[in-house]
Amino acid sequence: MTAEAKPLVEAFNLKAFPQRGLSAWMGDGVCLVQTGMGAQRAAARIESLLSVQVGIDAFINVGVAGGDRELGDVIIASSLLDQVSQRRWYPHLPASSVIDATNHCEVVTVTEPCRDYRNDCVYDMEAASVAKVATQHTDLSRIHAVKVISDNPSHSVEDFCVKNVTPWMLNTLPTVEALIECLSTNKHRHEVVDFRANVQSLTDHITSVCHHSVTQSHQLRRLLERYLATHGHLPHIEQMGRLDSSQQLLQKLENELTSLSVIY
Amino acid sequence: MISTLYIERDIESHPRAQAIIARFPKSRRISIDRYGDVFNQTAQDFRQQKQQPALILAKKHGRRVLPTPPGYHIGGERNFYFSHMLNCVYDCRYCFLQGMYRSGNYVVFANFDDFFDDIKSTANEKPEEPSWFFSGYDCDSLALNPITEFTDDVLDHFNTLPNAYLELRTKSTQIRSLLKREPVPNAVVAYSLSPESVAAKHEHKAPTLKKRIQALQDLQNAGWSVGLRFDPILFSDNYQSLYTELFEQTFNALDADAIHSVSLGPFRLPKPFYKRMIRLYPDSSLLAQPMQTKTAMVSYPSNIEQDLLGFCETELLKRINKNQYFPCVSISNPVNPVEEHKSTSKLALTPVSALAGTVDNSDARKQEPTLHDLALGQPSREPST
């Protein structure tokens, strides 16, 4: 809901992202989409965002939830359960030095507001649905849910008042900021992402000037990966000779890799 | 440092699980039904998890002790393996575990006693014959010992089984608990060794060669039976000088006659594992080297492999007796292990997670990939050990 999005928009200095049918905001390396209420709506909005915005490789579902905890308490999901399908996901949580190890529990995604408050889980209406879509695009170390308690046994969902949401959502900011920092500064991931991007870029360039079949394109990409892994740099395009035969090019790269010295 | 503990509800009150949990007072604890729910779920990234692995405490159900593949032995006729742990604290780039498991998290099965009962009953099926039990193929036998205290328990158990022999395969220098006690005559502590520069490049987080040799020396001096596992042998243009130096360093430090067994194996991986490892580590220079696929296994081209193994075998046999030597079957020139086993009393074929071929996952709700369908299911065994 808008009251949930507002503190995040302000904290991350996000600007509205004009896209029909989507309430979304963009900022420095962060994109926020308002999913709306319910699993189907959330899945559809995430899919819509992914269709117009490339390069999204991490997901944090932030919002309110009900549970047997104090109002305004913040938890990170240690597991996400889709109550309908009974499918469960376990996000790979960051080190306890990054995210407090104490405030975690299962988030159960339900179709109707739940009044059966428990202290070992919280209930929401979107998180598992977001995870289901997100796992098609990335791995579980990059999919998280952060929830703030908006209703509990003393203040049931009928007492829910939208004007309280903004201050509660402010409580989530330290956790969300820590997660974003952790996800965006992952050196090991950046290394492999950059490695793949460099190889893909040269692959695309070569296949744009010299026809390769799909199989040959895969072979070329792997040969370039091997070249980069063994030489520390990609082959210089001008040193590769005429690029008028894909077969010759692949053979040339293969020969070069086969004759390469391996010294420890 | 372990930040997250997943604990099966079935095992959380077990004293050993409680002892392990107590070692991580600041870690988050998450109750689960079965370890496979976490360990085998989809959308995991082994490489990412390896940077900050979680520890899963579980109860091993089903078959805990399994026969090794035919020909897999270091001198015995009856050979079995067991894994009290899945995954390894080290991060060796050639290790098949990277291609076998979806998860980089560690699983520790806390019900050691059930393993020991199964070992005892397996050994007593033929009490007149010695039985060998191998530990350390899906994990490192010693590396997590300060947390699990596995070795003390398993050695106490083997002390009561005169007809059973134990191999603890490792790269770890966590030998304090071994040095504190009397050597167990029916146990062999076997170290995986690689040339120093190879270890530095590809055996991430593992102790240096110097430290491993020192550990071997300390164990031998204390009266323990030790084994040497030169597996996998990796190719380089300077392999002759590297492996000559490795053998000199190792045998100069040890009493060669007292070494229980020495094995030698080529780099080898089942093709599906190799493909998965390339996806995980496209930037690995080891996996970028020219390889060939043969009988569903990926290994060095035949001529390279034969030169490597031939050279190392010649060098080793200058230093040890033939009855101490257990070579692996060459991938490029495989013999039929069953036939070989019939024709010679002493076979070859060391390592390998052959295990991978026979891993029993009956207790995992979602099954881990295995090598059941592979004709020659013996990857470069060193899980990292």
XYZ file of C-alpha atoms in Angstrom:
649
model
C 0.000 0.000 0.000
C 1.073 3.603 -0.492
C 1.624 4.076 3.225
C 4.115 1.196 3.147
C 5.971 2.580 0.128
C 6.245 6.201 1.270
C 8.995 5.825 3.921
C 11.076 3.733 1.509
C 10.655 6.242 -1.316
C 11.840 9.013 0.960
C 14.666 7.072 2.598
C 16.183 5.969 -0.695
C 15.398 9.215 -2.510
C 13.478 7.381 -5.223
C 11.813 9.021 -8.208
C 8.555 7.924 -9.775
C 9.050 5.504 -12.634
C 6.372 6.207 -15.200
C 5.032 2.908 -16.386
C 1.396 2.234 -17.106
C -0.187 -0.109 -14.603
C 2.758 0.006 -12.225
C 3.331 2.107 -9.150
C 7.094 2.072 -9.151
C 10.027 4.274 -8.136
C 13.683 4.206 -9.133
C 16.855 5.357 -7.445
C 20.540 4.621 -7.234
C 20.619 0.863 -7.764
C 17.205 0.421 -6.140
C 13.801 -0.068 -7.696
C 10.628 -0.083 -5.621
C 7.342 -1.485 -6.851
C 4.088 -1.324 -4.947
C 2.696 -4.819 -5.312
C -0.778 -4.219 -4.000
C -2.520 -6.648 -1.697
C -2.663 -10.374 -2.306
C -0.465 -13.045 -3.820
C -1.731 -12.893 -7.392
C -1.474 -9.139 -7.602
C 2.053 -9.196 -6.144
C 3.243 -11.826 -8.608
C 1.755 -9.939 -11.529
C 3.347 -6.637 -10.520
C 6.782 -8.221 -10.076
C 6.482 -9.884 -13.472
C 5.458 -6.552 -15.004
C 8.411 -4.786 -13.468
C 10.824 -7.461 -14.685
C 9.427 -7.158 -18.186
C 10.262 -3.454 -18.383
C 13.344 -3.217 -16.186
C 16.329 -5.458 -16.917
C 19.147 -6.155 -14.505
C 17.114 -6.736 -11.358
C 18.907 -9.547 -9.559
C 17.792 -9.242 -5.942
C 14.398 -8.964 -4.281
C 13.361 -7.719 -0.849
C 9.685 -7.894 -0.009
C 8.940 -5.272 2.651
C 5.584 -4.756 4.320
C 3.273 -5.352 7.241
C 2.366 -8.673 8.830
C 0.409 -10.041 11.763
C 1.863 -12.126 14.588
C 2.154 -12.635 18.311
C 4.782 -9.905 18.686
C 4.863 -6.250 19.642
C 3.412 -3.797 17.130
C 6.255 -2.268 15.128
C 8.631 -5.222 15.686
C 10.656 -6.085 12.608
C 11.559 -9.609 11.486
C 13.429 -11.060 8.549
C 11.961 -14.198 7.026
C 13.911 -17.355 7.784
C 11.422 -19.226 5.627
C 8.484 -18.366 3.403
C 5.463 -20.633 3.310
C 2.716 -20.454 0.754
C -0.228 -21.608 2.825
C -2.232 -22.681 -0.202
C 0.375 -24.831 -1.922
C 2.328 -25.592 1.276
C 5.473 -24.816 -0.697
C 8.278 -23.430 1.412
C 11.434 -21.451 0.562
C 14.419 -20.899 2.862
C 16.295 -17.686 1.968
C 20.046 -17.942 2.536
C 20.387 -15.352 5.273
C 23.361 -12.982 5.545
C 25.919 -13.206 8.340
C 24.685 -12.288 11.786
C 27.143 -9.388 11.685
C 25.019 -7.916 8.870
C 21.523 -8.777 10.063
C 20.617 -9.285 13.712
C 20.387 -13.018 14.320
C 17.520 -12.807 16.789
C 14.628 -11.304 14.858
C 13.674 -13.906 12.340
C 10.794 -16.272 11.814
C 8.693 -17.923 9.157
C 6.443 -15.733 7.034
C 3.247 -17.529 6.058
C 1.509 -16.076 3.051
C -2.247 -16.405 3.360
C -5.159 -15.490 1.134
C -7.302 -13.912 3.879
C -6.295 -11.921 6.976
C -5.481 -14.366 9.781
C -6.379 -13.954 13.443
C -4.702 -17.130 14.681
C -1.643 -15.260 15.931
C 1.401 -17.351 16.797
C 4.874 -16.434 18.004
C 6.757 -18.776 15.677
C 5.514 -17.190 12.458
C 3.905 -14.072 11.049
C 1.198 -13.846 8.408
C 1.248 -11.719 5.310
C -0.399 -11.858 1.906
C 2.468 -11.482 -0.595
C 5.918 -12.704 0.477
C 5.731 -16.319 -0.764
C 4.254 -15.146 -4.023
C 7.153 -12.751 -4.553
C 9.599 -15.561 -3.740
C 7.947 -17.845 -6.253
C 8.477 -15.324 -9.048
C 11.895 -14.214 -7.836
C 13.341 -17.749 -7.782
C 12.814 -17.835 -11.526
C 15.324 -14.992 -11.804
C 17.876 -15.371 -9.031
C 18.950 -17.566 -6.128
C 17.746 -17.645 -2.547
C 20.694 -15.676 -1.192
C 19.181 -12.697 -3.032
C 15.525 -13.091 -2.073
C 14.405 -11.789 1.314
C 11.314 -10.620 3.129
C 11.313 -8.011 5.900
C 8.081 -7.605 7.814
C 6.881 -5.205 10.489
C 4.141 -6.256 12.894
C 0.923 -4.353 12.272
C -1.543 -6.554 14.165
C -1.319 -8.983 17.055
C -3.608 -10.650 19.622
C -4.145 -7.327 21.421
C -4.608 -5.262 18.276
C -6.302 -7.456 15.738
C -6.502 -6.792 12.052
C -9.893 -5.074 12.521
C -8.110 -2.361 14.517
C -5.619 -1.827 11.718
C -5.167 1.851 10.977
C -3.279 3.009 7.873
C -1.891 6.097 9.584
C 0.244 3.841 11.823
C 1.881 2.130 8.888
C 4.367 4.848 7.964
C 6.017 5.008 11.405
C 6.118 1.195 11.576
C 7.707 1.011 8.141
C 10.441 3.369 9.329
C 11.453 0.553 11.697
C 12.255 -1.674 8.739
C 14.763 0.765 7.243
C 17.898 -0.369 9.130
C 17.286 -3.978 8.087
C 16.422 -3.072 4.514
C 19.440 -0.798 4.212
C 21.740 -3.481 5.631
C 20.364 -6.040 3.190
C 20.775 -3.715 0.213
C 24.328 -2.923 1.271
C 25.114 -6.625 1.674
C 23.550 -7.587 -1.653
C 25.120 -4.776 -3.639
C 28.645 -5.123 -2.287
C 29.029 -8.860 -2.697
C 32.542 -8.979 -4.122
C 32.441 -12.645 -5.107
C 29.222 -12.222 -7.003
C 30.431 -9.081 -8.740
C 33.541 -10.889 -9.926
C 31.608 -13.632 -11.642
C 28.920 -11.268 -12.949
C 31.582 -9.000 -14.484
C 33.406 -12.020 -15.861
C 30.267 -13.289 -17.568
C 29.291 -9.834 -18.819
C 32.694 -9.242 -20.427
C 32.587 -12.612 -22.151
C 29.008 -12.100 -23.300
C 29.827 -8.673 -24.670
C 32.646 -10.007 -26.863
C 30.538 -13.004 -27.863
C 27.758 -10.683 -28.973
C 30.194 -8.510 -30.878
C 31.782 -11.435 -32.716
C 28.480 -13.085 -33.575
C 27.177 -9.769 -34.876
C 29.957 -9.550 -37.454
C 30.398 -13.250 -38.174
C 27.475 -15.651 -38.344
C 27.480 -18.399 -35.711
C 24.851 -21.054 -35.239
C 23.309 -21.301 -31.769
C 25.602 -24.201 -30.915
C 28.623 -22.317 -32.225
C 27.658 -19.282 -30.154
C 27.661 -21.446 -27.025
C 31.000 -22.910 -28.034
C 32.400 -19.443 -28.654
C 31.228 -18.186 -25.279
C 32.824 -21.088 -23.449
C 36.067 -20.718 -25.405
C 36.169 -17.041 -24.498
C 35.471 -17.903 -20.854
C 38.357 -20.351 -20.926
C 40.555 -17.761 -22.603
C 39.768 -15.144 -19.983
C 40.188 -17.642 -17.128
C 43.613 -18.744 -18.354
C 45.021 -15.494 -19.796
C 43.483 -12.966 -17.437
C 42.158 -11.001 -20.423
C 40.027 -11.614 -23.480
C 41.623 -12.006 -26.913
C 42.125 -8.747 -28.761
C 39.653 -8.659 -31.554
C 42.166 -7.195 -34.022
C 44.563 -10.067 -33.331
C 41.969 -12.673 -34.139
C 42.358 -12.173 -37.877
C 39.495 -12.097 -40.349
C 36.228 -13.045 -38.735
C 34.605 -14.476 -41.825
C 34.424 -18.106 -40.726
C 32.954 -19.136 -37.416
C 34.519 -22.571 -37.711
C 37.982 -21.152 -38.286
C 37.587 -18.784 -35.389
C 36.494 -21.524 -32.991
C 39.341 -23.741 -34.148
C 41.819 -20.945 -33.719
C 40.702 -20.275 -30.154
C 40.703 -23.976 -29.340
C 44.233 -24.372 -30.711
C 45.430 -21.411 -28.730
C 43.975 -22.814 -25.515
C 45.345 -26.302 -26.182
C 48.851 -25.014 -26.743
C 48.792 -22.746 -23.718
C 51.415 -23.467 -21.092
C 50.172 -24.318 -17.632
C 52.732 -23.526 -14.979
C 52.196 -23.633 -11.238
C 31.790 -18.482 11.657
C 28.380 -20.084 11.379
C 25.611 -17.469 11.482
C 22.670 -19.762 10.805
C 21.847 -23.157 12.285
C 19.054 -25.212 10.782
C 18.006 -27.914 13.222
C 15.797 -30.886 12.451
C 13.066 -31.170 15.060
C 13.842 -34.904 15.342
C 17.364 -34.251 16.538
C 17.188 -31.002 18.490
C 17.057 -32.710 21.886
C 19.870 -35.133 21.058
C 22.835 -34.494 23.396
C 25.303 -34.210 20.523
C 23.078 -31.751 18.687
C 22.727 -29.783 21.909
C 26.505 -29.717 22.343
C 27.005 -28.448 18.804
C 24.258 -25.843 19.168
C 25.877 -24.600 22.372
C 29.038 -23.783 20.415
C 27.148 -21.157 18.425
C 25.379 -19.026 21.020
C 25.098 -16.018 18.700
C 23.817 -17.869 15.656
C 20.218 -17.771 14.524
C 18.423 -21.092 14.993
C 15.793 -22.266 12.580
C 13.755 -25.407 13.175
C 13.104 -27.600 10.149
C 11.420 -30.919 9.452
C 14.026 -32.572 7.235
C 17.437 -31.400 6.126
C 16.572 -32.012 2.492
C 13.972 -29.216 2.661
C 16.833 -26.731 2.957
C 19.782 -28.591 1.484
C 18.068 -29.815 -1.661
C 15.753 -26.907 -2.432
C 15.997 -25.315 -5.855
C 17.285 -21.786 -6.599
C 20.432 -22.148 -4.532
C 23.866 -20.907 -5.517
C 26.598 -23.202 -4.219
C 29.287 -20.593 -4.847
C 27.476 -17.868 -2.929
C 26.581 -20.122 -0.029
C 30.181 -21.250 0.232
C 31.078 -17.690 1.293
C 28.809 -17.880 4.346
C 27.599 -21.435 4.816
C 24.901 -22.401 7.271
C 25.128 -25.535 9.405
C 22.274 -28.028 9.212
C 21.945 -30.488 12.092
C 20.078 -33.570 11.016
C 19.317 -37.166 11.815
C 20.500 -39.694 9.271
C 17.781 -42.161 8.414
C 17.924 -45.112 6.071
C 21.157 -46.788 5.108
C 24.061 -45.193 6.848
C 26.790 -47.619 5.777
C 27.110 -48.476 2.120
C 29.376 -50.755 0.125
C 32.066 -49.032 -1.897
C 32.063 -49.584 -5.646
C 33.846 -52.693 -6.878
C 37.593 -52.351 -6.708
C 37.579 -49.535 -4.246
C 39.911 -50.482 -1.450
C 43.307 -50.146 0.154
C 44.010 -53.804 0.675
C 40.791 -55.211 2.138
C 38.129 -57.402 0.566
C 35.083 -55.995 2.368
C 34.826 -52.239 1.897
C 32.191 -49.749 3.017
C 31.836 -46.019 3.419
C 29.793 -43.713 5.558
C 29.299 -39.937 5.758
C 28.510 -38.316 9.067
C 28.653 -34.980 7.255
C 27.831 -33.582 3.810
C 29.990 -30.851 2.283
C 33.365 -29.622 3.282
C 34.830 -26.583 4.967
C 37.480 -26.325 2.260
C 36.821 -25.054 -1.237
C 38.934 -27.055 -3.668
C 38.235 -26.175 -7.240
C 38.488 -29.772 -8.476
C 36.128 -31.168 -5.859
C 33.120 -33.102 -7.148
C 30.921 -31.883 -4.290
C 30.567 -28.562 -6.137
C 28.875 -30.417 -8.948
C 26.973 -32.899 -6.828
C 25.163 -30.747 -4.287
C 22.912 -27.779 -4.875
C 23.869 -26.311 -1.535
C 27.143 -25.115 -0.085
C 25.747 -25.456 3.446
C 27.127 -28.125 5.764
C 24.995 -31.013 7.003
C 26.090 -32.817 10.176
C 24.225 -35.974 11.100
C 24.265 -35.902 14.877
C 23.143 -39.503 15.430
C 26.674 -40.918 15.355
C 25.579 -43.850 17.495
C 23.283 -45.082 14.747
C 26.225 -45.000 12.345
C 28.305 -46.955 14.849
C 25.577 -49.567 15.328
C 25.412 -50.030 11.569
C 29.199 -50.275 11.304
C 29.233 -52.924 14.018
C 26.490 -55.002 12.464
C 28.102 -54.713 9.019
C 31.475 -55.836 10.389
C 29.830 -58.702 12.267
C 28.152 -60.040 9.145
C 31.514 -61.692 8.439
C 33.438 -61.488 11.696
C 36.183 -63.755 10.391
C 37.053 -61.251 7.635
C 38.353 -57.739 8.180
C 36.020 -55.002 6.999
C 37.155 -51.521 5.940
C 35.091 -48.415 6.570
C 35.952 -45.179 4.767
C 35.081 -41.765 6.155
C 35.700 -38.445 4.469
C 34.343 -38.605 0.962
C 31.372 -36.303 1.242
C 33.220 -34.155 3.765
C 36.569 -33.790 5.481
C 36.818 -36.258 8.356
C 38.679 -33.962 10.749
C 38.116 -30.360 9.695
C 34.994 -29.768 11.764
C 36.141 -32.007 14.604
C 36.460 -29.240 17.196
C 32.728 -28.713 16.749
C 31.453 -32.241 16.175
C 34.007 -34.245 18.200
C 33.416 -36.975 15.684
C 36.875 -38.538 15.746
C 36.952 -39.315 19.451
C 33.608 -41.044 19.207
C 34.383 -43.005 16.074
C 37.801 -44.094 17.331
C 36.342 -45.211 20.670
C 33.949 -47.301 18.663
C 36.594 -48.865 16.426
C 38.627 -49.703 19.525
C 35.885 -52.197 20.310
C 35.839 -53.697 16.803
C 39.019 -55.665 16.166
C 37.740 -56.974 12.819
C 36.947 -53.509 11.450
C 39.319 -50.927 10.007
C 38.727 -47.219 9.604
C 40.168 -44.727 7.125
C 39.814 -41.061 8.076
C 40.405 -39.040 4.906
C 41.398 -35.417 5.471
C 43.372 -32.317 4.612
C 42.906 -30.905 8.075
C 45.489 -30.274 10.734
C 42.888 -30.642 13.514
C 44.760 -33.574 15.047
C 44.921 -32.471 18.672
C 42.324 -35.004 19.744
C 44.237 -37.775 17.967
C 47.543 -36.857 19.568
C 45.936 -36.772 23.008
C 44.994 -40.436 22.877
C 46.676 -43.761 22.268
C 46.862 -44.639 18.569
C 44.085 -46.915 17.404
C 45.742 -49.803 15.554
C 42.834 -50.408 13.204
C 42.609 -46.797 12.013
C 44.465 -45.029 9.208
C 44.617 -41.249 8.945
C 44.973 -40.537 5.227
C 46.020 -37.116 3.922
C 45.291 -35.734 0.492
C 48.379 -33.984 -0.798
C 49.124 -31.721 -3.761
C 52.197 -29.715 -4.707
C 52.382 -26.500 -2.715
C 51.734 -24.210 -5.689
C 48.790 -26.347 -6.865
C 47.309 -26.291 -3.360
C 47.755 -22.535 -3.127
C 45.959 -22.048 -6.445
C 43.122 -24.540 -6.199
C 42.680 -25.748 -2.593
C 41.099 -22.663 -1.072
C 40.908 -22.485 2.715
C 42.821 -25.780 3.080
C 46.000 -26.017 5.187
C 49.275 -25.584 3.301
C 51.216 -28.632 2.178
C 53.836 -27.879 4.805
C 51.237 -27.983 7.573
C 49.711 -31.201 6.271
C 53.119 -32.883 6.145
C 53.813 -31.641 9.654
C 50.514 -33.153 10.811
C 51.409 -36.449 9.135
C 54.793 -36.403 10.811
C 53.284 -35.673 14.215
C 50.777 -38.473 13.796
C 53.394 -40.949 12.632
C 55.705 -40.011 15.492
C 52.839 -40.580 17.890
C 52.368 -44.074 16.510
C 49.398 -43.560 14.226
C 49.109 -45.395 10.953
C 49.030 -42.853 8.117
C 48.151 -42.952 4.428
C 48.970 -40.668 1.523
C 46.459 -39.809 -1.189
C 47.903 -38.092 -4.239
C 44.583 -37.509 -5.835
C 43.771 -35.773 -8.072
C 47.046 -35.423 -9.909
C 46.784 -32.160 -11.860
C 48.550 -31.400 -15.097
C 50.979 -28.579 -15.686
C 53.932 -28.183 -17.998
C 56.210 -28.424 -14.978
C 54.421 -31.382 -13.395
C 57.562 -33.511 -13.253
C 59.446 -31.064 -11.079
C 56.325 -30.268 -9.014
C 55.477 -33.855 -8.180
C 59.115 -34.872 -7.696
C 59.411 -32.071 -5.173
C 56.118 -33.060 -3.530
C 57.245 -36.671 -3.130
C 60.634 -35.593 -1.802
C 59.092 -33.202 0.721
C 56.632 -35.843 1.864
C 58.873 -38.873 2.080
C 61.788 -36.952 3.580
C 59.516 -36.080 6.487
C 58.043 -39.549 7.009
C 59.131 -43.107 7.653
C 58.173 -44.536 4.260
C 58.176 -48.153 5.442
C 55.628 -47.321 8.125
C 53.169 -45.676 5.736
C 50.065 -47.793 5.512
C 49.076 -47.029 1.921
C 49.668 -44.605 -0.910
C 47.161 -43.963 -3.654
C 47.303 -42.034 -6.879
C 44.444 -40.789 -9.006
C 43.885 -38.650 -12.075
C 41.614 -35.628 -12.249
C 38.207 -36.951 -13.204
C 34.596 -35.854 -12.912
C 31.255 -37.166 -14.119
C 30.171 -35.049 -17.060
C 27.038 -33.577 -15.413
C 29.095 -32.500 -12.393
C 31.738 -30.971 -14.635
C 29.105 -28.977 -16.525
C 27.580 -27.697 -13.298
C 30.997 -26.723 -11.985
C 31.713 -24.721 -15.135
C 28.456 -22.841 -14.666
C 29.448 -22.083 -11.072
C 33.076 -21.252 -11.795
C 33.431 -20.101 -15.416
C 36.516 -18.187 -14.276
C 38.379 -21.254 -12.983
C 41.667 -21.761 -14.810
C 41.641 -25.439 -13.822
C 38.267 -26.094 -15.430
C 39.392 -24.088 -18.485
C 42.116 -26.577 -19.348
C 41.590 -28.942 -22.284
C 39.635 -32.017 -21.173
C 38.072 -34.980 -22.883
C 34.903 -36.881 -22.196
C 35.084 -40.621 -22.021
C 32.530 -43.080 -20.671
C 30.529 -40.245 -19.130
C 33.571 -38.968 -17.274
C 35.587 -35.857 -17.995
C 39.344 -36.076 -17.591
C 42.582 -34.974 -19.193
C 43.260 -36.222 -22.717
C 44.510 -39.826 -22.601
C 48.115 -39.099 -23.501
C 48.432 -36.421 -20.828
C 46.771 -38.548 -18.178
C 48.935 -41.567 -18.916
C 52.126 -39.504 -18.880
C 51.130 -37.913 -15.572
C 50.173 -41.131 -13.843
C 53.102 -43.058 -15.318
C 55.590 -40.492 -14.117
C 54.101 -40.252 -10.633
C 53.846 -44.012 -10.276
C 57.505 -44.460 -11.226
C 58.548 -41.797 -8.747
C 56.406 -43.227 -5.975
C 57.665 -46.763 -6.450
C 61.197 -45.490 -5.934
C 60.098 -44.580 -2.422
C 57.587 -47.207 -1.337
C 56.949 -50.929 -1.761
C 54.415 -52.217 -4.250
C 52.271 -53.585 -1.458
C 51.788 -50.051 -0.139
C 50.633 -48.732 -3.502
C 47.014 -48.456 -4.659
C 46.628 -46.649 -7.972
C 43.322 -45.496 -9.331
C 41.950 -46.856 -12.515
C 42.901 -44.588 -15.356
C 39.921 -42.852 -16.878
C 41.475 -42.758 -20.310
C 42.422 -46.404 -20.140
C 39.961 -47.942 -17.730
C 40.100 -51.549 -16.703
C 37.035 -53.389 -15.636
C 37.202 -53.053 -11.893
C 35.272 -56.240 -11.335
C 37.537 -58.284 -13.581
C 40.550 -56.649 -12.063
C 39.323 -57.479 -8.632
C 38.953 -61.118 -9.536
C 42.387 -61.350 -11.045
C 44.449 -59.617 -8.431
C 44.291 -59.650 -4.721
C 45.199 -56.009 -4.590
C 43.396 -53.580 -6.695
C 43.395 -50.093 -7.427
C 40.899 -47.533 -7.699
C 41.120 -45.281 -4.975
C 39.159 -42.532 -4.397
C 36.298 -41.341 -5.344
C 33.200 -40.552 -4.280
C 32.242 -43.489 -5.702
C 30.186 -42.587 -3.182
C 28.614 -40.237 -5.379
C 27.549 -43.286 -7.235
C 25.993 -44.933 -4.267
C 25.047 -42.144 -1.963
C 21.958 -43.104 -0.085
C 19.515 -40.283 0.155
C 16.556 -42.207 1.306
C 15.991 -39.816 4.147
C 16.049 -36.669 2.099
C 12.629 -35.519 1.075
C 14.036 -33.965 -2.047
C 16.726 -36.155 -3.512
C 20.264 -34.997 -4.036
C 21.680 -35.739 -7.461
C 23.622 -38.943 -7.592
C 25.614 -40.906 -10.078
C 23.506 -44.008 -10.076
C 23.216 -44.096 -13.821
C 26.825 -43.511 -14.582
C 28.837 -46.455 -15.719
C 31.973 -45.205 -14.081
C 30.747 -43.151 -11.200
C 33.980 -42.129 -9.657
C 34.745 -38.456 -9.687
C 37.873 -36.815 -8.472
C 37.108 -37.927 -5.146
C 38.600 -35.413 -2.926
C 35.517 -33.616 -1.830
C 37.926 -31.163 -0.663
C 39.866 -33.447 1.405
